[in-house]
PDB file of C-alpha atoms in Angstrom:
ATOM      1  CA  UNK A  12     -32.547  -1.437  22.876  1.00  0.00           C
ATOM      2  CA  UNK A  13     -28.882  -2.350  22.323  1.00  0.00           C
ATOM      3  CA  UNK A  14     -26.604   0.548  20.477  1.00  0.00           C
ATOM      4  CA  UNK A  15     -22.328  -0.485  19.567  1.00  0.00           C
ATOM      5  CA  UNK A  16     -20.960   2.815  18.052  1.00  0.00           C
ATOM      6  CA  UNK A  17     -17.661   2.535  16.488  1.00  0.00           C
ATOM      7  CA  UNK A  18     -15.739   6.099  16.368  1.00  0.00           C
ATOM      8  CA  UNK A  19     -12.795   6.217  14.364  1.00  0.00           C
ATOM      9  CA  UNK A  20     -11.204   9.473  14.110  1.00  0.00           C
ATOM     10  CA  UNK A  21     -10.314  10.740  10.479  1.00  0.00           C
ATOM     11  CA  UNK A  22      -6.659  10.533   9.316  1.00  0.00           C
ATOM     12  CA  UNK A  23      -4.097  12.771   9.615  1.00  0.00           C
ATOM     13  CA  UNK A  24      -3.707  16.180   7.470  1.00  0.00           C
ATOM     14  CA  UNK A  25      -1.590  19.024   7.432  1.00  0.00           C
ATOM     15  CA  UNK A  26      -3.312  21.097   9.879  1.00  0.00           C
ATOM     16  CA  UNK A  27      -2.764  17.655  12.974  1.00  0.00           C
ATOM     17  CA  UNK A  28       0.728  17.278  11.981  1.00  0.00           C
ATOM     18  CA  UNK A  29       1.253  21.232  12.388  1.00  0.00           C
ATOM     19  CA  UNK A  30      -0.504  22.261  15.329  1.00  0.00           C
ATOM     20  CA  UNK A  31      -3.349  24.326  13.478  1.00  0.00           C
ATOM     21  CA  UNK A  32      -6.237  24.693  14.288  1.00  0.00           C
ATOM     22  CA  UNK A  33      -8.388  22.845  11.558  1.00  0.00           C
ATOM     23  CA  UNK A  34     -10.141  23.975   8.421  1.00  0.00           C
ATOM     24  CA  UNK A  35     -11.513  21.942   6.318  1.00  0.00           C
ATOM     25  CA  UNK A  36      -8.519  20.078   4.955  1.00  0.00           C
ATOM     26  CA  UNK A  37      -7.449  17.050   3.002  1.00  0.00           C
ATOM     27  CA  UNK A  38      -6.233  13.863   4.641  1.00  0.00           C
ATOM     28  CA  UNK A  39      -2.457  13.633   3.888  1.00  0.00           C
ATOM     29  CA  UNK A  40      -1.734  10.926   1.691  1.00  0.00           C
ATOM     30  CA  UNK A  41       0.213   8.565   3.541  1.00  0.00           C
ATOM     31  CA  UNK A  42      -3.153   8.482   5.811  1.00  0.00           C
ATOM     32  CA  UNK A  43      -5.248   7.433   3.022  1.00  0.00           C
ATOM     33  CA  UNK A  44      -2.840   4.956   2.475  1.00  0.00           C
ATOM     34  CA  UNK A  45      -2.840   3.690   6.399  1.00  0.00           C
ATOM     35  CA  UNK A  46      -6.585   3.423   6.403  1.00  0.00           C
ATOM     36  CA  UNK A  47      -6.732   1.115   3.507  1.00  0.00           C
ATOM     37  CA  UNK A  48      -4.628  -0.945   5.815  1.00  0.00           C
ATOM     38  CA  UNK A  49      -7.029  -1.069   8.689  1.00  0.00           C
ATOM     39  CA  UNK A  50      -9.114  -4.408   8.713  1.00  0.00           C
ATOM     40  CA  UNK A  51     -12.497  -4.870   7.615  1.00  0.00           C
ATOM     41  CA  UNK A  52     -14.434  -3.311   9.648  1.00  0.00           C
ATOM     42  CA  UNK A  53     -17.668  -5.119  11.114  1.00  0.00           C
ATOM     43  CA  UNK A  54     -21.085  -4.542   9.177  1.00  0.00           C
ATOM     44  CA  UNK A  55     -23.071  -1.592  10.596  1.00  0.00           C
ATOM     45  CA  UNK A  56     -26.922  -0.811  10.795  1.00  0.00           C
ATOM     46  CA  UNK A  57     -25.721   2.639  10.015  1.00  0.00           C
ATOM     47  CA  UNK A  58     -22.527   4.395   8.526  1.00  0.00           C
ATOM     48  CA  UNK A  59     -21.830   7.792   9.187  1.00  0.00           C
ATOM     49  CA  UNK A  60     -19.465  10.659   8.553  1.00  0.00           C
ATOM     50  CA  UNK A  61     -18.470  14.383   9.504  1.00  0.00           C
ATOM     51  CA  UNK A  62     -19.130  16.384   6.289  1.00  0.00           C
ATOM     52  CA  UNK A  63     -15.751  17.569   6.768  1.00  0.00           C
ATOM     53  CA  UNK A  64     -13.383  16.347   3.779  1.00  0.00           C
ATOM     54  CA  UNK A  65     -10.983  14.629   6.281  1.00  0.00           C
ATOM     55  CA  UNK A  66     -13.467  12.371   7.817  1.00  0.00           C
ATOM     56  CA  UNK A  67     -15.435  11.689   4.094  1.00  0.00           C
ATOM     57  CA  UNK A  68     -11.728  10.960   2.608  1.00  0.00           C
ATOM     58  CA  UNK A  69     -10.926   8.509   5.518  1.00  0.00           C
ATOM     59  CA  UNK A  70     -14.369   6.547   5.051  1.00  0.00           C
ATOM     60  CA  UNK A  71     -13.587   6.659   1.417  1.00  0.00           C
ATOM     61  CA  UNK A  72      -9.994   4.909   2.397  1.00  0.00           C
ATOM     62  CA  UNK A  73     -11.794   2.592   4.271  1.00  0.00           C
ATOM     63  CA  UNK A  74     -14.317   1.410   1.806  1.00  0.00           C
ATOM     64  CA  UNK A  75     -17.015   2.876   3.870  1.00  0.00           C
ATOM     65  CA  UNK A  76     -20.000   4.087   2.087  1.00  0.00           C
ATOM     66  CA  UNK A  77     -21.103   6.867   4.770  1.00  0.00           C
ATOM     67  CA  UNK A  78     -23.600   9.403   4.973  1.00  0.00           C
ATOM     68  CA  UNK A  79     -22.543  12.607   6.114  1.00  0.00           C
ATOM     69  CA  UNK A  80     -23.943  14.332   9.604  1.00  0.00           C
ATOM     70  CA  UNK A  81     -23.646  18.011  10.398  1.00  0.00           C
ATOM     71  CA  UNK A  82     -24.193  16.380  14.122  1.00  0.00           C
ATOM     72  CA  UNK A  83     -20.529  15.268  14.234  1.00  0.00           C
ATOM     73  CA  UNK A  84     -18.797  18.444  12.347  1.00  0.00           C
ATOM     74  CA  UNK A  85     -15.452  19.233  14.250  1.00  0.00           C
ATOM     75  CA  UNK A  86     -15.616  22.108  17.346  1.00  0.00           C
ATOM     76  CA  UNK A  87     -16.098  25.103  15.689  1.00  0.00           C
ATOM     77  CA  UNK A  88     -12.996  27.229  16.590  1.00  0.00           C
ATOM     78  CA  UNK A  89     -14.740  30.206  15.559  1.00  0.00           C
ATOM     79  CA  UNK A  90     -11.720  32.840  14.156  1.00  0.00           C
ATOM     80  CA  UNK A  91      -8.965  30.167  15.293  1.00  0.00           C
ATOM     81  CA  UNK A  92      -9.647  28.098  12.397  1.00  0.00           C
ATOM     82  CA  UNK A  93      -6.517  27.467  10.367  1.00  0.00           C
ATOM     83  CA  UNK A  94      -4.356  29.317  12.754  1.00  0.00           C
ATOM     84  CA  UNK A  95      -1.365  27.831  14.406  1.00  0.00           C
ATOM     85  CA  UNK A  96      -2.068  27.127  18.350  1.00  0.00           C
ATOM     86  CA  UNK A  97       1.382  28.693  19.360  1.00  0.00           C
ATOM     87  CA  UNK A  98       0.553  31.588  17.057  1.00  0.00           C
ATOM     88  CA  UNK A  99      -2.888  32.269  19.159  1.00  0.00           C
ATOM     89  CA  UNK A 100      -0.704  31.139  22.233  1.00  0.00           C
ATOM     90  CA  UNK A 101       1.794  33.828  21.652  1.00  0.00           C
ATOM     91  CA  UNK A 102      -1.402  36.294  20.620  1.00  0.00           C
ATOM     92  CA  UNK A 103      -4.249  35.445  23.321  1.00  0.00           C
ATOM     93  CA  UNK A 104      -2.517  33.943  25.988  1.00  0.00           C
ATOM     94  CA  UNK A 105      -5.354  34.664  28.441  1.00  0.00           C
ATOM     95  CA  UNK A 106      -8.445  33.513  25.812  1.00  0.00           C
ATOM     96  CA  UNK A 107      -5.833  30.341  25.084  1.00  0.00           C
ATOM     97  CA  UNK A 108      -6.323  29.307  28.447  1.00  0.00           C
ATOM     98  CA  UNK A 109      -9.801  30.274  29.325  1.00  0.00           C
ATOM     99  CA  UNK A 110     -11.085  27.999  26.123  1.00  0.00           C
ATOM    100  CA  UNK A 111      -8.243  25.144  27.835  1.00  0.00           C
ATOM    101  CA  UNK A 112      -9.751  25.494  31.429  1.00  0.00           C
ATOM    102  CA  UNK A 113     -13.184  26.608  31.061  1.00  0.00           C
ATOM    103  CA  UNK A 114     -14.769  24.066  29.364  1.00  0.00           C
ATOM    104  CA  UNK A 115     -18.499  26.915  28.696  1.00  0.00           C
ATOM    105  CA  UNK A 116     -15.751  29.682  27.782  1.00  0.00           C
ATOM    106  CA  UNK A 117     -15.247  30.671  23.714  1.00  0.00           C
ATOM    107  CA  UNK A 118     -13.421  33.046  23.481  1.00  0.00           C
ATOM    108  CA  UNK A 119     -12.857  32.224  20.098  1.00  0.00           C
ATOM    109  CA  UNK A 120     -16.079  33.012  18.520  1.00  0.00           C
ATOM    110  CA  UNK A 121     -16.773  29.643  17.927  1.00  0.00           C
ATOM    111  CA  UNK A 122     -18.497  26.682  20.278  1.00  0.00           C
ATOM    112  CA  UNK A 123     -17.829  25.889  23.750  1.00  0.00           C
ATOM    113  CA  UNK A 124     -16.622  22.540  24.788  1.00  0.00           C
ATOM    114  CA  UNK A 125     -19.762  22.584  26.925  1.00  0.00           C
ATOM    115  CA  UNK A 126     -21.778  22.932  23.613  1.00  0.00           C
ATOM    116  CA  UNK A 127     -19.537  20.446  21.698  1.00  0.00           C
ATOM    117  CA  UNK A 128     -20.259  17.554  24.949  1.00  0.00           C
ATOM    118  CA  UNK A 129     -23.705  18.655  24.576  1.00  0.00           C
ATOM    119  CA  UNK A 130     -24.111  18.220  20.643  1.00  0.00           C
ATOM    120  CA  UNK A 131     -22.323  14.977  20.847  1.00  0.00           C
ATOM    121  CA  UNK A 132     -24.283  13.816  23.844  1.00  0.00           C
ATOM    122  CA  UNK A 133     -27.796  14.287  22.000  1.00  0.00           C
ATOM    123  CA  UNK A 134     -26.273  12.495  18.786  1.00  0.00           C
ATOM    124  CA  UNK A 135     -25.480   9.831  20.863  1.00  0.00           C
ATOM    125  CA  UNK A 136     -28.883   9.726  22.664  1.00  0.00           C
ATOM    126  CA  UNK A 137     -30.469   9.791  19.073  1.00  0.00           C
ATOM    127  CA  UNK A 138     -28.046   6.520  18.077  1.00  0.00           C
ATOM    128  CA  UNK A 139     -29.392   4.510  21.597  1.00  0.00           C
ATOM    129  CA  UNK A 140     -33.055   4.943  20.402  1.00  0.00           C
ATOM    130  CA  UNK A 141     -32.240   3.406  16.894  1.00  0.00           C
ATOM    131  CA  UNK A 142     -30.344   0.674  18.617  1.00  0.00           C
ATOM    132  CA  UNK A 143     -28.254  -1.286  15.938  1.00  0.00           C
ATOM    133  CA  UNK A 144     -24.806  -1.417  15.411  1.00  0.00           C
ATOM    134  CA  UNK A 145     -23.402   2.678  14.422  1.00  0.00           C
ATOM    135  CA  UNK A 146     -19.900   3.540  12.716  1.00  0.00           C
ATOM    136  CA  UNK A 147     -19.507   6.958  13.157  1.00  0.00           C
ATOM    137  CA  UNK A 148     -16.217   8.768  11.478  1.00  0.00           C
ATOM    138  CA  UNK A 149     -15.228  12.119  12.862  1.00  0.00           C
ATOM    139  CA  UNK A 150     -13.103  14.145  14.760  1.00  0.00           C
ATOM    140  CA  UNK A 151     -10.499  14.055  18.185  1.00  0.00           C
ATOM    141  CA  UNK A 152     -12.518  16.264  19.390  1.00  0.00           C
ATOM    142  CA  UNK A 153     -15.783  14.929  18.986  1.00  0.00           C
ATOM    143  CA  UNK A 154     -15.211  11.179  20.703  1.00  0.00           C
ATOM    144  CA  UNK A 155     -13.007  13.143  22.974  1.00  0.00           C
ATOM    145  CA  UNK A 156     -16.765  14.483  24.311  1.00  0.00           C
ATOM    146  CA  UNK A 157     -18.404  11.242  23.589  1.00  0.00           C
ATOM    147  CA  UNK A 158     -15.489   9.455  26.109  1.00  0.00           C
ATOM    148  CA  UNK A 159     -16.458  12.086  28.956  1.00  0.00           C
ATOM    149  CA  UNK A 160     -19.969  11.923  27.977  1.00  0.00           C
ATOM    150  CA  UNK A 161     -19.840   7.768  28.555  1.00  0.00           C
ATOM    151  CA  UNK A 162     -17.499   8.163  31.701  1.00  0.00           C
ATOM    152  CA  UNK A 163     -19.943  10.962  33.111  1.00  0.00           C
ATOM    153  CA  UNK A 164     -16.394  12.594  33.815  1.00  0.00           C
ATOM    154  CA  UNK A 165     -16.413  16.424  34.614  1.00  0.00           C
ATOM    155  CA  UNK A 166     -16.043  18.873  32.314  1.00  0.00           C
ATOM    156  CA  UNK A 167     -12.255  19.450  32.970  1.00  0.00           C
ATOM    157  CA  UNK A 168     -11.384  15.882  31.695  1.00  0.00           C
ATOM    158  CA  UNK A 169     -11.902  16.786  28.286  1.00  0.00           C
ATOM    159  CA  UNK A 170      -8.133  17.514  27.404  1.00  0.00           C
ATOM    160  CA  UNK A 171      -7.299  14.078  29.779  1.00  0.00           C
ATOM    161  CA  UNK A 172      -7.474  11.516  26.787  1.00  0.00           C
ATOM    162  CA  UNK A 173      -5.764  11.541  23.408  1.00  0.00           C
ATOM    163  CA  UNK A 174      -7.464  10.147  20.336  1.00  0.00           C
ATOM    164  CA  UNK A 175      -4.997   9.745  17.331  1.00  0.00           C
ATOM    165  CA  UNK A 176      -5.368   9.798  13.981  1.00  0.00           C
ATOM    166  CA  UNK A 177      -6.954   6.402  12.634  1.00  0.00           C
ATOM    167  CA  UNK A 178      -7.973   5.469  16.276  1.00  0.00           C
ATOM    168  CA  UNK A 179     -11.155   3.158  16.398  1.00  0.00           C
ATOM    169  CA  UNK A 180     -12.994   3.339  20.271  1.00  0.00           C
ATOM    170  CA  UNK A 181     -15.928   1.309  20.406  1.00  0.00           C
ATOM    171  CA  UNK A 182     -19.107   1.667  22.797  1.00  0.00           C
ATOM    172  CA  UNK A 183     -22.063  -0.231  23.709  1.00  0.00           C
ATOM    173  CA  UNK A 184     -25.520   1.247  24.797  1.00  0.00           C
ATOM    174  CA  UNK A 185     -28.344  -0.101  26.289  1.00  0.00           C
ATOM    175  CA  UNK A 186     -30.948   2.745  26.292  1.00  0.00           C
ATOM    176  CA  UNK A 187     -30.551   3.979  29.445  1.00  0.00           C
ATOM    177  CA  UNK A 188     -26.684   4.021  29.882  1.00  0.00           C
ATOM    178  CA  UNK A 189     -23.028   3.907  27.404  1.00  0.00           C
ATOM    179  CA  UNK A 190     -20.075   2.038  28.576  1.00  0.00           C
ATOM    180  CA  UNK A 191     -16.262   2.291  26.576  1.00  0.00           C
ATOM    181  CA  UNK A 192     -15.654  -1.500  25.005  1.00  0.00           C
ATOM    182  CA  UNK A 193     -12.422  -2.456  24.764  1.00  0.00           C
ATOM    183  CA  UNK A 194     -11.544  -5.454  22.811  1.00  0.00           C
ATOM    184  CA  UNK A 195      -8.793  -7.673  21.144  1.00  0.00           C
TER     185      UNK A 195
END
């Protein structure tokens, strides 16, 4: 059966512009503003959202009407959350760095990258078996682990691709494998 997923990741907030680690924050409102700006988006079997408010404000902006799915909530950053990174930097060098460089290490109380791949991964598989075309809105982080779940790419390469605000990646599945689409 034949699966497109759209990601886009929510729009900026306070906590992206700062360098905090997120909450649960509002968009900023210039980003509410840029998403209303993004073209019309294709129609979809299936529209989806982070409960977080970012991502539900962003499919707002773009006249989405999504359902929400605890399946592609943010990492949890455990007692990071809300925190700026040079603050923890300057506090936990050492747990800073494990969480950086080893991806099953949380030092923060919080989830693993391992455990965010893994959550993503299985939401993904889930999507394949429905087939259909998928929007999904949610976080860096999350199609961050969907890209090195589709590339098969080692653990490590998690912090090797940037996903900014407002960024739309599209895949394609076919039930037994995802490939990245890149289009005009």
């Amino acid at each position: 059966m034949n699966t497109r997923l759209t990601w886009i990741c929510h729009g900026a907030t306070a906590a992206s512009r700062k360098a905090l680690f997120p909450l649960d924050e509002p968009l900023e409102g210039k980003a509410e503003e840029e998403a209303r700006k993004i073209a019309a988006l294709p129609r979809a079997d299936r529209i989806v959202t982070s409960p977080a408010l970012r991502a539900r404000q962003t499919a707002e902006a773009l006249r989405l009407e999504a359902r929400a799915d605890p399946a592609l909530r943010d990492c949890d950053h455990g007692r990071w959350a809300g925190r700026p990174i040079a603050a923890v930097e300057a506090e936990e060098p050492e747990s800073l760095m494990a969480w950086m460089t080893e991806p099953a290490a949380a030092p923060h109380g919080g989830e693993s990258l391992v455990d965010l791949r893994k959550r993503v991964a299985d939401w993904m598989d889930t999507q394949s078996a429905l087939g259909g075309h998928v929007i999904a809105v949610s976080h860096a982080a999350v199609i961050r682990a969907a890209v090195a779940h589709v590339l098969q790419a080692p653990r490590s390469s998690f912090w090797l691709s940037d996903v900014e605000p407002l960024a739309i990646l599209r895949m394609t599945g076919n039930g037994s494998r995802w490939s990245l689409r890149f289009q005009h």
